Short mmCIF file of C-alpha atoms in Angstrom, two decimals:
data_model
loop_
_atom_site.label_atom_id
_atom_site.label_comp_id
_atom_site.label_asym_id
_atom_site.label_seq_id
_atom_site.Cartn_x
_atom_site.Cartn_y
_atom_site.Cartn_z
CA LEU A 1 83.46 -58.60 -78.52
CA ASP A 2 84.30 -57.69 -74.93
CA ARG A 3 85.51 -58.93 -71.54
CA THR A 4 84.18 -58.66 -68.03
CA GLU A 5 86.20 -57.45 -65.09
CA VAL A 6 88.18 -60.04 -63.10
CA ILE A 7 86.52 -61.29 -59.89
CA LYS A 8 89.23 -62.56 -57.56
CA SER A 9 88.97 -65.69 -55.38
CA ASN A 10 85.31 -66.40 -56.09
CA LEU A 11 83.61 -69.56 -57.41
CA HIS A 12 80.25 -67.79 -57.78
CA PRO A 13 81.21 -64.50 -59.49
CA LEU A 14 78.60 -61.87 -60.30
CA PHE A 15 80.04 -59.72 -63.08
CA GLY A 16 79.10 -56.07 -63.26
CA LYS A 17 80.22 -55.50 -66.85
CA VAL A 18 77.38 -54.85 -69.31
CA PHE A 19 77.73 -55.84 -72.97
CA GLY A 20 75.90 -53.74 -75.54
CA LEU A 21 74.90 -55.67 -78.68
CA ASP A 22 72.75 -54.76 -81.69
CA TYR A 23 69.98 -57.33 -82.13
CA TYR A 24 68.72 -58.09 -85.65
CA PHE A 25 65.56 -60.16 -85.59
CA GLU A 26 66.02 -61.45 -89.12
CA GLU A 27 69.59 -62.70 -88.56
CA VAL A 28 71.05 -65.66 -86.66
CA GLN A 29 73.67 -64.04 -84.43
CA LYS A 30 75.84 -66.79 -82.92
CA LEU A 31 77.67 -66.03 -79.68
CA ARG A 32 80.28 -67.89 -77.65
CA PHE A 33 81.03 -67.22 -73.99
CA GLU A 34 84.30 -68.43 -72.45
CA VAL A 35 85.29 -68.33 -68.78
CA TYR A 36 88.90 -68.29 -67.60
CA ASP A 37 90.79 -68.41 -64.33
CA ILE A 38 93.43 -65.76 -64.80
CA HIS A 39 96.91 -66.26 -63.34
CA GLY A 40 99.08 -63.57 -64.87
CA THR A 41 98.74 -59.83 -65.10
CA HIS A 42 98.88 -59.87 -68.89
CA SER A 43 96.04 -60.15 -71.38
CA ILE A 44 93.29 -62.61 -70.52
CA GLY A 45 93.12 -65.78 -72.59
CA THR A 46 96.85 -66.55 -72.68
CA ARG A 47 98.30 -70.02 -72.22
CA GLU A 48 98.94 -69.32 -68.54
CA ASP A 49 95.20 -68.99 -67.83
CA ASP A 50 92.98 -71.98 -67.10
CA PHE A 51 89.96 -72.50 -69.35
CA LEU A 52 86.97 -73.12 -67.04
CA GLY A 53 84.41 -73.74 -69.75
CA GLY A 54 82.41 -72.21 -72.56
CA MET A 55 78.88 -71.97 -73.93
CA GLU A 56 77.43 -71.27 -77.37
CA CYS A 57 74.00 -69.91 -78.23
CA THR A 58 72.34 -67.27 -80.38
CA LEU A 59 71.48 -63.73 -79.35
CA GLY A 60 67.89 -64.48 -80.30
CA GLN A 61 67.72 -67.30 -77.72
CA ILE A 62 68.94 -64.97 -74.95
CA VAL A 63 66.50 -62.22 -75.97
CA ALA A 64 63.60 -64.70 -76.02
CA GLN A 65 64.38 -66.15 -72.58
CA LYS A 66 65.65 -62.91 -70.98
CA LYS A 67 67.47 -65.09 -68.45
CA MET A 68 69.43 -68.00 -69.88
CA ILE A 69 71.18 -70.61 -67.71
CA LYS A 70 73.38 -73.16 -69.46
CA PRO A 71 76.14 -75.56 -68.35
CA LEU A 72 79.74 -74.73 -69.12
CA LEU A 73 81.43 -77.21 -71.45
CA LEU A 74 85.10 -78.11 -71.72
CA LYS A 75 86.77 -79.41 -74.89
CA TYR A 76 85.06 -82.21 -76.82
CA GLY A 77 81.69 -81.40 -75.24
CA LYS A 78 82.56 -82.58 -71.73
CA TYR A 79 80.73 -80.91 -68.85
CA ALA A 80 82.85 -78.67 -66.58
CA GLY A 81 81.55 -80.36 -63.45
CA LYS A 82 78.39 -78.63 -62.27
CA SER A 83 79.51 -75.22 -63.54
CA THR A 84 76.85 -73.03 -65.16
CA ILE A 85 76.71 -69.59 -66.71
CA THR A 86 73.73 -67.23 -66.47
CA VAL A 87 73.14 -64.48 -69.02
CA HIS A 88 70.53 -61.74 -68.51
CA ALA A 89 69.20 -59.67 -71.44
CA GLU A 90 67.45 -56.31 -71.34
CA GLU A 91 66.27 -54.18 -74.24
CA ILE A 92 67.72 -50.69 -74.04
CA SER A 93 66.66 -49.32 -77.44
CA GLY A 94 63.81 -46.87 -77.33
CA ASN A 95 64.44 -46.00 -73.68
CA ASN A 96 64.38 -42.48 -72.33
CA GLY A 97 68.13 -41.96 -72.10
CA TYR A 98 70.87 -42.53 -69.57
CA VAL A 99 72.19 -40.95 -66.39
CA GLU A 100 75.70 -40.17 -65.14
CA LEU A 101 76.10 -40.59 -61.37
CA SER A 102 78.92 -39.56 -59.02
CA PHE A 103 79.05 -41.10 -55.53
CA CYS A 104 81.29 -40.55 -52.53
CA ALA A 105 81.14 -41.52 -48.84
CA LYS A 106 82.11 -40.08 -45.46
CA LYS A 107 83.27 -41.72 -42.22
CA LEU A 108 82.79 -45.35 -43.23
CA ASP A 109 83.48 -48.04 -40.63
CA ASP A 110 87.07 -49.26 -40.48
CA LYS A 111 87.10 -53.02 -41.01
CA ASP A 112 90.89 -53.53 -41.09
CA LEU A 113 93.25 -53.82 -38.15
CA PHE A 114 96.45 -52.33 -39.56
CA SER A 115 95.01 -50.10 -42.28
CA LYS A 116 91.76 -48.47 -43.33
CA SER A 117 88.90 -50.06 -45.25
CA ASP A 118 89.09 -50.50 -49.04
CA PRO A 119 85.47 -49.62 -49.93
CA PHE A 120 83.46 -50.24 -53.07
CA LEU A 121 79.78 -49.68 -53.83
CA GLU A 122 77.26 -52.01 -55.48
CA ILE A 123 73.85 -50.92 -56.81
CA PHE A 124 71.08 -53.46 -57.39
CA ARG A 125 67.70 -52.91 -59.04
CA ILE A 126 64.81 -54.69 -57.31
CA ASN A 127 62.55 -56.25 -59.94
CA ASP A 128 58.79 -56.74 -59.76
CA ASP A 129 59.22 -60.39 -58.75
CA GLY A 130 61.52 -59.43 -55.87
CA THR A 131 64.74 -60.56 -57.53
CA GLU A 132 67.77 -58.30 -57.55
CA GLN A 133 69.75 -57.33 -60.64
CA LEU A 134 73.25 -55.87 -60.35
CA VAL A 135 73.31 -52.47 -62.07
CA HIS A 136 76.81 -51.26 -61.29
CA ARG A 137 79.84 -52.05 -59.15
CA THR A 138 82.32 -49.25 -58.54
CA GLU A 139 86.06 -49.57 -58.41
CA VAL A 140 87.82 -50.21 -55.09
CA ILE A 141 89.29 -47.19 -53.28
CA LYS A 142 92.25 -48.42 -51.24
CA ASN A 143 92.83 -47.45 -47.61
CA ASN A 144 90.21 -44.69 -47.44
CA LEU A 145 87.19 -44.14 -45.17
CA ASN A 146 86.08 -41.14 -47.26
CA PRO A 147 86.16 -42.58 -50.80
CA VAL A 148 85.29 -40.68 -53.96
CA TRP A 149 84.29 -43.14 -56.68
CA GLU A 150 84.64 -42.45 -60.38
CA PRO A 151 81.47 -41.20 -62.15
CA PHE A 152 79.68 -43.85 -64.20
CA LYS A 153 76.95 -43.91 -66.84
CA VAL A 154 73.98 -46.25 -66.89
CA SER A 155 70.80 -46.38 -68.99
CA LEU A 156 67.54 -45.60 -67.22
CA ILE A 157 66.10 -48.93 -68.33
CA SER A 158 68.97 -50.75 -66.58
CA LEU A 159 68.93 -48.56 -63.49
CA CYS A 160 65.22 -48.52 -62.71
CA SER A 161 63.30 -49.85 -65.75
CA CYS A 162 62.38 -46.17 -66.37
CA ASP A 163 60.36 -46.28 -63.12
CA GLU A 164 61.49 -43.42 -60.88
CA GLU A 165 59.89 -45.02 -57.81
CA ARG A 166 61.55 -48.44 -58.22
CA LYS A 167 63.69 -49.36 -55.22
CA LEU A 168 67.44 -49.58 -55.56
CA LYS A 169 69.44 -51.56 -53.02
CA CYS A 170 72.92 -50.16 -52.44
CA LEU A 171 75.64 -52.06 -50.59
CA VAL A 172 79.04 -50.85 -49.38
CA TRP A 173 81.82 -53.42 -48.88
CA ASP A 174 85.39 -53.50 -47.65
CA TYR A 175 87.34 -55.28 -50.39
CA ASP A 176 89.27 -58.45 -49.49
CA SER A 177 91.71 -59.94 -52.01
CA ARG A 178 90.65 -63.45 -50.87
CA GLY A 179 87.10 -62.74 -52.03
CA LYS A 180 85.61 -62.57 -48.51
CA HIS A 181 84.58 -58.92 -48.55
CA ASP A 182 83.51 -57.36 -45.24
CA PHE A 183 80.02 -55.86 -45.22
CA ILE A 184 80.03 -52.20 -44.14
CA GLY A 185 76.41 -51.20 -44.66
CA GLU A 186 73.45 -50.71 -46.96
CA PHE A 187 70.75 -48.24 -47.91
CA TYR A 188 67.76 -48.05 -50.23
CA ALA A 189 67.14 -45.29 -52.74
CA THR A 190 64.99 -44.40 -55.74
CA PHE A 191 65.82 -42.46 -58.86
CA ARG A 192 63.26 -39.85 -57.81
CA GLU A 193 65.23 -39.27 -54.59
CA MET A 194 68.42 -38.95 -56.59
CA GLN A 195 66.88 -36.24 -58.75
CA LYS A 196 66.41 -34.01 -55.70
CA ILE A 197 70.03 -33.03 -56.15
CA SER A 198 70.45 -29.43 -57.27
CA SER A 199 73.26 -26.96 -57.74
CA GLY A 200 75.15 -26.73 -54.48
CA ASN A 201 72.98 -29.36 -52.79
CA LYS A 202 73.78 -33.06 -52.50
CA VAL A 203 71.66 -36.09 -51.65
CA SER A 204 72.87 -38.43 -48.91
CA TRP A 205 71.82 -41.68 -47.23
CA ASP A 206 72.84 -43.31 -43.94
CA CYS A 207 74.82 -46.46 -44.64
CA VAL A 208 73.38 -48.89 -42.08
CA ASN A 209 74.52 -52.32 -40.88
CA PRO A 210 71.29 -54.05 -39.68
CA LYS A 211 73.17 -56.23 -37.15
CA TYR A 212 74.78 -53.21 -35.50
CA LYS A 213 71.45 -51.40 -35.46
CA GLN A 214 69.85 -54.25 -33.50
CA LYS A 215 72.68 -54.71 -31.01
CA LYS A 216 73.78 -51.13 -30.34
CA ARG A 217 71.36 -48.67 -28.77
CA ASN A 218 73.19 -45.52 -29.81
CA TYR A 219 74.05 -46.80 -33.27
CA LYS A 220 73.34 -44.25 -36.00
CA ASN A 221 75.14 -45.47 -39.10
CA SER A 222 78.33 -46.97 -40.48
CA GLY A 223 78.99 -43.91 -42.59
CA VAL A 224 77.15 -41.71 -45.05
CA VAL A 225 76.97 -42.23 -48.83
CA ILE A 226 76.56 -39.06 -50.88
CA LEU A 227 75.37 -38.49 -54.43
CA SER A 228 77.52 -35.54 -55.38
CA ASP A 229 76.46 -35.13 -59.01
CA LEU A 230 73.76 -36.32 -61.40
CA LYS A 231 73.62 -35.62 -65.12
CA LEU A 232 70.54 -36.79 -67.00
CA HIS A 233 70.91 -37.28 -70.73
CA ARG A 234 67.66 -37.73 -72.64
CA VAL A 235 67.74 -39.75 -75.85
CA TYR A 236 64.85 -38.92 -78.14
CA SER A 237 63.51 -41.26 -80.81
CA PHE A 238 62.21 -40.26 -84.23
CA LEU A 239 58.66 -40.70 -82.89
CA ASP A 240 59.39 -38.29 -80.01
CA TYR A 241 60.25 -35.58 -82.52
CA ILE A 242 57.05 -36.21 -84.48
CA MET A 243 54.92 -36.19 -81.31
CA GLY A 244 56.64 -32.99 -80.25
CA GLY A 245 55.41 -31.17 -83.37
CA CYS A 246 58.44 -31.50 -85.63
CA GLN A 247 57.44 -30.90 -89.28
CA ILE A 248 59.36 -32.42 -92.16
CA HIS A 249 59.05 -31.42 -95.81
CA PHE A 250 60.71 -33.54 -98.45
CA THR A 251 60.54 -34.38 -102.13
CA VAL A 252 61.09 -37.78 -103.72
CA SER A 253 62.20 -38.17 -107.32
CA TYR A 254 63.35 -41.04 -109.46
#
């Protein structure tokens, strides 16, 4: 069906890729997940790649549990050590649409000695129980303290559970090919704050490193993250049209 992005040099990867599947309650929809350690630059799943384990279940089981954790199995049903896979499910049908966001940053801290930082941005939704759910991870912008990340689309249910006041935790990192990314800073935002953007005006947040803020008296920030554009796309259901006063006249014959 689809593949996640590749997470380099990491034994506890958190994938940002979201899979969209149609769920049919009356059908048994069997799924298989396979995890690989990629070696080459060619297509994933070739003979050169190491199979780390797989898991089979039904889409109905994931929907029922919302968060499924199962062990990864090698061939012949053998356990792949203590390896596990966690799958989160969220219903996105019937939501109020999706949003397209464009982020950039200015004057980020330089974490590299012989070059500039390679920044990327992560956005997490904070759930009611205090847990954090990764919403989106941007691409890495190489050697740039003033990155402009590619616009991305996300459903409102995934971004904030359609709650404009729900907190979003945003982290900025300096990418490291060994998997040990350097923390640049963080900030908190809400979708309501994001919507303050208007033509010609942008919304910005101080990107703050808490350790620096405690140690340095004159510390202000480790850069500024800017929301340069927001496009809200409403998706209306059939019921929305009826509630809005839409009248339909039709004739049935047989």
